[in-house]
Tab-separated table of C-alpha atoms in Angstrom:
chain	number	residue	atom	x	y	z
Y	1	MET	CA	-80.127	-55.557	-49.720
Y	2	GLN	CA	-81.967	-52.355	-50.594
Y	3	LYS	CA	-84.683	-53.215	-48.052
Y	4	ILE	CA	-82.072	-53.657	-45.306
Y	5	ASN	CA	-80.527	-50.282	-46.181
Y	6	LYS	CA	-83.944	-48.635	-45.980
Y	7	ILE	CA	-84.588	-50.178	-42.543
Y	8	LEU	CA	-81.133	-49.125	-41.316
Y	9	ASN	CA	-81.733	-45.566	-42.549
Y	10	ILE	CA	-85.046	-45.412	-40.681
Y	11	VAL	CA	-83.441	-46.786	-37.491
Y	12	THR	CA	-80.629	-44.242	-37.791
Y	13	ILE	CA	-83.080	-41.370	-38.202
Y	14	VAL	CA	-85.137	-42.561	-35.214
Y	15	MET	CA	-82.008	-42.835	-33.035
Y	16	PHE	CA	-80.901	-39.360	-34.141
Y	17	VAL	CA	-84.321	-37.854	-33.355
Y	18	ILE	CA	-84.369	-39.496	-29.903
Y	19	THR	CA	-80.865	-38.174	-29.237
Y	20	VAL	CA	-81.803	-34.630	-30.283
Y	21	VAL	CA	-84.967	-34.715	-28.126
Y	22	LEU	CA	-83.041	-35.994	-25.092
Y	23	LEU	CA	-80.326	-33.381	-25.590
Y	24	GLY	CA	-82.989	-30.679	-25.809
Y	25	LEU	CA	-84.602	-31.927	-22.611
Y	26	PHE	CA	-81.200	-32.105	-20.927
Y	27	TYR	CA	-80.219	-28.538	-21.808
Y	28	PHE	CA	-83.609	-26.831	-21.616
Y	29	GLY	CA	-85.655	-29.092	-19.321
Y	30	GLY	CA	-84.872	-27.321	-16.081
Y	31	GLU	CA	-82.817	-28.186	-13.036
Y	32	LEU	CA	-83.378	-30.408	-10.018
Y	33	PRO	CA	-84.610	-28.401	-7.044
Y	34	ASN	CA	-82.632	-28.405	-3.794
Y	35	SER	CA	-79.497	-29.899	-5.331
Y	36	GLN	CA	-76.051	-28.784	-4.237
Y	37	TYR	CA	-74.837	-28.275	-7.808
Y	38	VAL	CA	-76.586	-27.356	-11.049
Y	39	THR	CA	-78.117	-30.665	-12.160
Y	40	PRO	CA	-80.367	-30.924	-15.226
Y	41	VAL	CA	-83.596	-32.867	-14.661
Y	42	TYR	CA	-83.065	-35.274	-17.554
Y	43	THR	CA	-79.465	-36.279	-16.830
Y	44	GLU	CA	-80.338	-39.881	-15.977
Y	45	GLN	CA	-82.380	-40.432	-19.146
Y	46	LEU	CA	-79.575	-39.044	-21.312
Y	47	LEU	CA	-77.028	-41.271	-19.578
Y	48	TRP	CA	-79.185	-44.388	-20.047
Y	49	TRP	CA	-79.653	-43.525	-23.726
Y	50	SER	CA	-75.890	-43.131	-24.049
Y	51	TYR	CA	-75.360	-46.533	-22.408
Y	52	LEU	CA	-77.849	-48.088	-24.818
Y	53	LEU	CA	-76.148	-46.553	-27.868
Y	54	PHE	CA	-72.759	-47.656	-26.550
Y	55	GLY	CA	-74.057	-51.215	-26.122
Y	56	VAL	CA	-75.513	-51.238	-29.634
Y	57	ALA	CA	-72.168	-50.026	-31.005
Y	58	ILE	CA	-70.293	-52.791	-29.171
Y	59	VAL	CA	-72.691	-55.470	-30.388
Y	60	ALA	CA	-72.460	-54.150	-33.954
Y	61	ALA	CA	-68.662	-54.048	-33.765
Y	62	LEU	CA	-68.597	-57.686	-32.728
Y	63	VAL	CA	-71.506	-59.178	-34.683
Y	64	PHE	CA	-70.945	-57.634	-38.130
Y	65	PRO	CA	-67.367	-58.876	-38.529
Y	66	ILE	CA	-68.512	-62.369	-37.543
Y	67	ALA	CA	-71.385	-62.227	-40.050
Y	68	ARG	CA	-69.036	-60.905	-42.717
Y	69	LEU	CA	-66.670	-63.801	-42.010
Y	70	PHE	CA	-69.149	-66.107	-43.733
Y	71	THR	CA	-70.003	-63.818	-46.647
Y	72	ARG	CA	-66.653	-62.125	-47.406
Y	73	PRO	CA	-63.768	-63.735	-45.502
Y	74	LYS	CA	-61.018	-61.384	-46.745
Y	75	GLU	CA	-62.923	-58.263	-45.707
Y	76	ALA	CA	-63.778	-59.883	-42.390
Y	77	MET	CA	-60.103	-60.309	-41.596
Y	78	LYS	CA	-59.621	-56.553	-42.034
Y	79	SER	CA	-62.437	-55.964	-39.545
Y	80	PHE	CA	-60.893	-58.375	-37.060
Y	81	ILE	CA	-57.510	-56.685	-37.440
Y	82	ALA	CA	-59.128	-53.313	-36.714
Y	83	LEU	CA	-60.962	-54.788	-33.712
Y	84	ALA	CA	-57.704	-56.278	-32.429
Y	85	GLY	CA	-56.061	-52.872	-32.843
Y	86	ILE	CA	-58.762	-51.240	-30.736
Y	87	ILE	CA	-58.355	-53.919	-28.060
Y	88	VAL	CA	-54.594	-53.290	-27.999
Y	89	LEU	CA	-55.253	-49.540	-27.770
Y	90	VAL	CA	-57.587	-50.040	-24.795
Y	91	LEU	CA	-55.032	-52.297	-23.093
Y	92	ILE	CA	-52.341	-49.641	-23.563
Y	93	ALA	CA	-54.705	-47.011	-22.137
Y	94	TYR	CA	-55.465	-49.315	-19.199
Y	95	SER	CA	-51.777	-49.756	-18.476
Y	96	MET	CA	-51.355	-45.962	-18.500
Y	97	SER	CA	-54.348	-45.281	-16.249
Y	98	ASP	CA	-54.086	-44.520	-12.543
Y	99	GLY	CA	-56.328	-45.779	-9.761
Y	100	THR	CA	-54.981	-43.559	-7.004
Y	101	ILE	CA	-57.768	-42.365	-4.727
Y	102	MET	CA	-58.283	-38.623	-5.097
Y	103	ASN	CA	-58.554	-36.127	-2.258
Y	104	ILE	CA	-61.781	-34.308	-3.060
Y	105	PRO	CA	-62.872	-31.928	-0.285
Y	106	GLY	CA	-66.553	-32.296	0.516
Y	107	TYR	CA	-67.073	-35.478	-1.523
Y	108	SER	CA	-68.161	-38.573	0.342
Y	109	GLY	CA	-69.589	-40.619	-2.519
Y	110	SER	CA	-68.798	-44.210	-3.374
Y	111	ASP	CA	-67.128	-43.589	-6.751
Y	112	ASN	CA	-63.717	-42.523	-5.454
Y	113	VAL	CA	-62.337	-46.064	-5.497
Y	114	PRO	CA	-59.388	-47.476	-7.487
Y	115	GLY	CA	-61.531	-49.605	-9.840
Y	116	THR	CA	-63.782	-46.755	-10.911
Y	117	LEU	CA	-60.883	-44.337	-11.239
Y	118	LYS	CA	-58.851	-46.809	-13.327
Y	119	PHE	CA	-61.860	-47.458	-15.592
Y	120	THR	CA	-62.510	-43.733	-16.032
Y	121	ASP	CA	-58.862	-43.056	-16.830
Y	122	THR	CA	-58.877	-45.900	-19.359
Y	123	ILE	CA	-61.915	-44.467	-21.149
Y	124	LEU	CA	-60.465	-40.941	-21.151
Y	125	ILE	CA	-57.047	-42.022	-22.425
Y	126	THR	CA	-58.667	-44.197	-25.117
Y	127	THR	CA	-60.780	-41.222	-26.183
Y	128	TYR	CA	-57.669	-39.037	-26.372
Y	129	PHE	CA	-55.879	-41.633	-28.514
Y	130	LEU	CA	-58.853	-41.996	-30.853
Y	131	GLY	CA	-59.302	-38.215	-31.124
Y	132	ILE	CA	-55.635	-37.698	-31.935
Y	133	GLY	CA	-55.840	-40.570	-34.431
Y	134	ALA	CA	-58.889	-39.025	-36.108
Y	135	ILE	CA	-57.208	-35.631	-36.414
Y	136	GLY	CA	-54.033	-37.309	-37.694
Y	137	ALA	CA	-56.032	-39.269	-40.275
Y	138	ILE	CA	-57.683	-36.070	-41.501
Y	139	VAL	CA	-54.329	-34.296	-41.819
Y	140	VAL	CA	-52.649	-37.242	-43.562
Y	141	THR	CA	-55.596	-37.663	-45.941
Y	142	GLU	CA	-55.447	-33.993	-46.906
Y	143	ILE	CA	-51.674	-34.148	-47.431
Y	144	ILE	CA	-52.008	-37.238	-49.632
Y	145	ARG	CA	-54.833	-35.589	-51.584
Y	146	ARG	CA	-52.684	-32.493	-52.213
Y	147	ILE	CA	-49.712	-34.599	-53.361
Y	148	ARG	CA	-51.799	-36.542	-55.875
């Protein structure tokens, strides 16, 4: 178990270093020449890294509860309940999202379509819910700590 923790710590440090390097390149690596808007050179690399981290997080969120199901079934049920809660939250955000095509003067790209707009709204609304939940959890935790 201690060996696994050591490996996970090393992987975490490596991912953090890569993230910091990519953020540094993104902010200080210059801009694309002849572009209509200010566009950092390393935008694509940062986005692909973000996609990779997001994929790793999804796999971890699905695989670890399944693995825990065999080692500690009671704790695994708590993980599945939390995962089900997140799925319900995303479904609520999806039902609240809007896919209405926007009128953007000067934009002729292919991303102004109902599917992309609905997906983007779903992600934004989910992020808002999770942010509000995190702030609420901090406030409630502090209140409970003060009462005790």
